[in-house]
Amino acid sequence: MKFRNFKMVDYVVYGRGSFDQLDEILAPHRKEGQPMVFLVDHFFEGKPLVARIPLRGNDKVIFADVTYEPKTTQVDKLAQSLKDEFGQVSGVIGIGGGSTMDLAKAVSLMMTNPGSSADYQGWDLVKLPGVYKAGIPTLSGTGAEVSRTTVLTGPTRKLGMNSDFTPFDQIVLDPELTTNAPANQRFYTGMDCYIHCIESLQGTYLNEFSKSYGEKALELCQYIFLEKDTWDEECDDKLMMASYAGGMSIAYSQVGVAHAVSYGLSYLLGTKHGVGNCIVMNHLEEYYPQGVAEFKRMVEKGGFDIPQGITKGLTDEQFDKMIDVSLGMKPLWENALGKDWEQIMTREKLRALYEKL
Ligand code: NAD
Ligand code: ZN
């Protein structure tokens, strides 16, 4: 038995208003003539948060268009434009949801690693540390702030750059930044965290390390989405910690069926991660009976809509593409169904599941 020896985020600051410590945090990482690059979710363009970014010297703010989830081409373009303009940068700071944080991680890595980010989609293919990188979530749930991956859609697959060089050097967890998120977005991303917990806690990779974090995150989600009647500061504070703990839980385990199936939707139809997971989770009674029942209560309590019928009218070829992408996520299936998962999740069975969505 070989135990995973995983790399974690180096520094973590948590608290309302902790964003204002950013200048002090970044100071020791600044290099002569090389800017800090702030990749900021385009939602914040023209918003007061931008004025609080501690710009110095030739620092640059780039608004990240996250209408679509990050692509390898977008990462390569961003990294190339920074190399053309500055040669090298002191660091990349991602301020936004999971998409912006993933973009920041990937751009940091591509400032030093040769070739295209598509070359590194997979496990442990990244060879060199990137430039300094920090993540500042403005939505809670994905766990991208703590994970060792950055999920990218590439020419042939949707897969992360999973490596020990991928985690952030620093994260700033300031729940105040999530205050203005629209309720449905907050719910979909929050459910990403809930689903991480269910998949981790029901998975075959589970150990006490994962379980301790997963149970805590689950308890926080249950409190926020079932016990609370109105959304308030406490919900933002708690959901940010749930996201962190949920992410820590999967550091030592894996996600499962909802994610594996949702990746196929996202690859073919561009369905976004949070809502895609919800669409799939809605039909997974067979795999996660209790979790799905509870999920449905959360959806009902919040009065949210989970889209239905999104695979209607797709061709055989399109179903096959989704099935290929999904079955390619081997560790997820193995975690969910065990070593014999290939006997359990046949192409026919998966097709039937996709047809239900
Ligand atoms: P997101 O980053 O895609 O953002 C969703 C929407 O919310 C965007 O329109 C964005 O502009 C907006 N937004 C963000 N913050 C806001 C705020 N405070 N107020 C108002 N609007 C705001 O959403 P997400 O669910 O956080 O992230 C999903 C992405 O994360 C996917 O690309 C997925 O692949 C990735 N992901 C990564 C990991 C990982 O471990 N690296 C894990 C799970 C998901
Ligand atoms: Zn997820």
Short mmCIF file of C-alpha atoms in Angstrom, two decimals, residues 146-327:
data_model
loop_
_atom_site.label_atom_id
_atom_site.label_comp_id
_atom_site.label_asym_id
_atom_site.label_seq_id
_atom_site.Cartn_x
_atom_site.Cartn_y
_atom_site.Cartn_z
CA VAL A 146 -7.47 23.99 -2.14
CA SER A 147 -7.33 21.41 -4.91
CA ARG A 148 -4.31 20.10 -6.84
CA THR A 149 -6.06 20.47 -10.15
CA THR A 150 -7.23 23.08 -12.61
CA VAL A 151 -10.03 21.82 -14.81
CA LEU A 152 -9.60 22.75 -18.48
CA THR A 153 -11.45 21.94 -21.67
CA GLY A 154 -8.85 21.01 -24.27
CA PRO A 155 -8.88 19.89 -27.88
CA THR A 156 -9.72 16.29 -27.02
CA ARG A 157 -10.89 16.22 -23.41
CA LYS A 158 -12.01 18.04 -20.34
CA LEU A 159 -9.43 17.18 -17.74
CA GLY A 160 -7.38 18.94 -15.11
CA MET A 161 -3.68 19.65 -14.84
CA ASN A 162 -3.37 17.55 -11.68
CA SER A 163 0.02 17.99 -10.06
CA ASP A 164 1.93 18.93 -6.95
CA PHE A 165 2.72 22.25 -8.62
CA THR A 166 -0.94 23.10 -9.10
CA PRO A 167 -2.09 24.16 -5.58
CA PHE A 168 -1.99 27.85 -4.74
CA ASP A 169 0.87 29.30 -2.68
CA GLN A 170 -1.66 31.45 -0.85
CA ILE A 171 -5.42 31.65 -0.51
CA VAL A 172 -7.43 34.53 0.92
CA LEU A 173 -10.79 33.36 2.24
CA ASP A 174 -12.89 36.47 2.72
CA PRO A 175 -16.60 35.55 2.87
CA GLU A 176 -17.55 39.19 2.31
CA LEU A 177 -16.58 38.75 -1.34
CA THR A 178 -19.37 36.22 -1.88
CA THR A 179 -22.13 38.51 -0.58
CA ASN A 180 -23.49 39.65 -3.92
CA ALA A 181 -23.61 36.34 -5.70
CA PRO A 182 -27.00 35.60 -7.27
CA ALA A 183 -29.00 33.05 -5.26
CA ASN A 184 -29.20 30.41 -7.97
CA GLN A 185 -25.47 30.61 -8.78
CA ARG A 186 -24.68 30.41 -5.08
CA PHE A 187 -26.90 27.34 -4.84
CA TYR A 188 -25.42 25.51 -7.84
CA THR A 189 -21.86 26.15 -6.65
CA GLY A 190 -22.88 25.29 -3.08
CA MET A 191 -24.32 22.00 -4.33
CA ASP A 192 -20.96 21.27 -5.96
CA CYS A 193 -19.62 21.18 -2.41
CA TYR A 194 -22.51 19.07 -1.16
CA ILE A 195 -22.00 16.60 -4.01
CA HIS A 196 -18.23 16.46 -3.33
CA CYS A 197 -19.11 15.37 0.22
CA ILE A 198 -21.56 12.67 -0.83
CA GLU A 199 -19.20 11.30 -3.48
CA SER A 200 -16.23 11.33 -1.15
CA LEU A 201 -18.08 9.85 1.86
CA GLN A 202 -19.71 7.11 -0.24
CA GLY A 203 -16.55 6.34 -2.19
CA THR A 204 -14.26 3.33 -1.95
CA TYR A 205 -11.19 5.59 -1.52
CA LEU A 206 -12.50 6.96 1.78
CA ASN A 207 -10.20 7.03 4.81
CA GLU A 208 -10.46 8.84 8.16
CA PHE A 209 -8.64 11.87 6.80
CA SER A 210 -11.20 12.37 4.02
CA LYS A 211 -14.05 11.40 6.25
CA SER A 212 -13.24 13.98 8.91
CA TYR A 213 -13.28 16.83 6.42
CA GLY A 214 -16.18 15.41 4.39
CA GLU A 215 -18.42 15.01 7.43
CA LYS A 216 -17.72 18.55 8.59
CA ALA A 217 -18.44 19.99 5.14
CA LEU A 218 -21.61 17.93 4.87
CA GLU A 219 -22.82 19.12 8.27
CA LEU A 220 -22.23 22.75 7.25
CA CYS A 221 -24.12 22.25 3.96
CA GLN A 222 -27.05 20.61 5.76
CA TYR A 223 -27.22 23.52 8.19
CA ILE A 224 -27.04 26.15 5.43
CA PHE A 225 -29.39 24.55 2.92
CA LEU A 226 -31.89 22.78 5.16
CA GLU A 227 -31.97 24.48 8.55
CA LYS A 228 -31.56 28.16 7.70
CA ASP A 229 -34.62 29.94 6.39
CA THR A 230 -32.95 33.05 5.03
CA TRP A 231 -29.52 33.61 3.59
CA ASP A 232 -27.29 35.77 5.80
CA GLU A 233 -23.65 36.45 6.66
CA GLU A 234 -23.46 33.25 8.65
CA CYS A 235 -24.33 31.27 5.50
CA ASP A 236 -21.56 32.97 3.50
CA ASP A 237 -19.07 32.39 6.34
CA LYS A 238 -20.00 28.75 6.74
CA LEU A 239 -20.24 27.92 3.03
CA MET A 240 -16.72 29.22 2.50
CA MET A 241 -15.45 26.79 5.14
CA ALA A 242 -17.61 23.99 3.75
CA SER A 243 -15.97 24.50 0.37
CA TYR A 244 -12.52 24.37 1.94
CA ALA A 245 -13.30 21.23 3.95
CA GLY A 246 -15.04 19.58 0.99
CA GLY A 247 -11.95 20.24 -1.10
CA MET A 248 -9.71 18.80 1.63
CA SER A 249 -11.91 15.72 1.74
CA ILE A 250 -11.36 14.97 -1.95
CA ALA A 251 -7.63 15.68 -1.70
CA TYR A 252 -7.33 12.21 -0.23
CA SER A 253 -10.23 10.56 -2.06
CA GLN A 254 -12.03 11.41 -5.27
CA VAL A 255 -15.35 12.60 -6.58
CA GLY A 256 -17.74 10.07 -8.11
CA VAL A 257 -20.65 9.34 -10.44
CA ALA A 258 -22.21 12.83 -10.59
CA HIS A 259 -18.90 14.39 -11.58
CA ALA A 260 -17.93 11.66 -14.05
CA VAL A 261 -21.26 12.00 -15.87
CA SER A 262 -21.33 15.79 -15.60
CA TYR A 263 -17.93 16.06 -17.32
CA GLY A 264 -19.47 14.46 -20.43
CA LEU A 265 -22.31 17.01 -20.46
CA SER A 266 -19.90 19.82 -20.02
CA TYR A 267 -17.61 18.63 -22.81
CA LEU A 268 -20.36 18.20 -25.37
CA LEU A 269 -22.95 20.79 -24.37
CA GLY A 270 -20.88 23.30 -22.40
CA THR A 271 -23.06 22.71 -19.32
CA LYS A 272 -21.46 24.50 -16.38
CA HIS A 273 -19.97 22.47 -13.56
CA GLY A 274 -22.35 23.40 -10.73
CA VAL A 275 -25.61 23.09 -12.60
CA GLY A 276 -24.35 20.04 -14.53
CA ASN A 277 -23.65 18.19 -11.30
CA CYS A 278 -27.15 19.07 -10.08
CA ILE A 279 -28.73 17.82 -13.32
CA VAL A 280 -26.97 14.48 -12.89
CA MET A 281 -27.40 14.20 -9.10
CA ASN A 282 -31.16 14.49 -9.59
CA HIS A 283 -31.09 11.02 -11.24
CA LEU A 284 -28.57 9.11 -9.11
CA GLU A 285 -30.87 7.41 -6.58
CA GLU A 286 -29.35 4.07 -7.54
CA TYR A 287 -25.87 5.15 -6.43
CA TYR A 288 -26.46 7.67 -3.64
CA PRO A 289 -30.01 7.04 -2.35
CA GLN A 290 -29.80 9.12 0.85
CA GLY A 291 -27.71 11.88 -0.68
CA VAL A 292 -30.09 12.27 -3.62
CA ALA A 293 -33.15 12.39 -1.37
CA GLU A 294 -31.51 15.09 0.75
CA PHE A 295 -30.34 16.97 -2.35
CA LYS A 296 -33.94 17.05 -3.60
CA ARG A 297 -35.08 18.49 -0.27
CA MET A 298 -32.47 21.23 -0.59
CA VAL A 299 -33.61 22.05 -4.13
CA GLU A 300 -37.22 22.18 -2.99
CA LYS A 301 -36.52 24.27 0.10
CA GLY A 302 -34.62 26.86 -1.92
CA GLY A 303 -37.22 26.79 -4.71
CA PHE A 304 -34.60 26.23 -7.39
CA ASP A 305 -35.03 24.73 -10.83
CA ILE A 306 -32.90 21.86 -12.00
CA PRO A 307 -33.04 21.72 -15.81
CA GLN A 308 -34.46 18.55 -17.37
CA GLY A 309 -34.39 17.08 -20.84
CA ILE A 310 -31.05 18.54 -21.85
CA THR A 311 -29.94 15.45 -23.81
CA LYS A 312 -33.17 15.20 -25.79
CA GLY A 313 -32.59 14.80 -29.52
CA LEU A 314 -28.86 14.18 -29.33
CA THR A 315 -27.42 11.83 -31.98
CA ASP A 316 -25.78 8.46 -31.29
CA GLU A 317 -22.46 10.06 -32.09
CA GLN A 318 -23.02 12.76 -29.50
CA PHE A 319 -24.03 10.25 -26.84
CA ASP A 320 -20.90 8.26 -27.69
CA LYS A 321 -18.72 11.34 -27.22
CA MET A 322 -20.18 12.01 -23.76
CA ILE A 323 -19.76 8.35 -22.83
CA ASP A 324 -16.11 8.42 -23.98
CA VAL A 325 -15.35 11.55 -21.95
CA SER A 326 -17.11 10.18 -18.90
CA LEU A 327 -15.57 6.70 -18.96
#
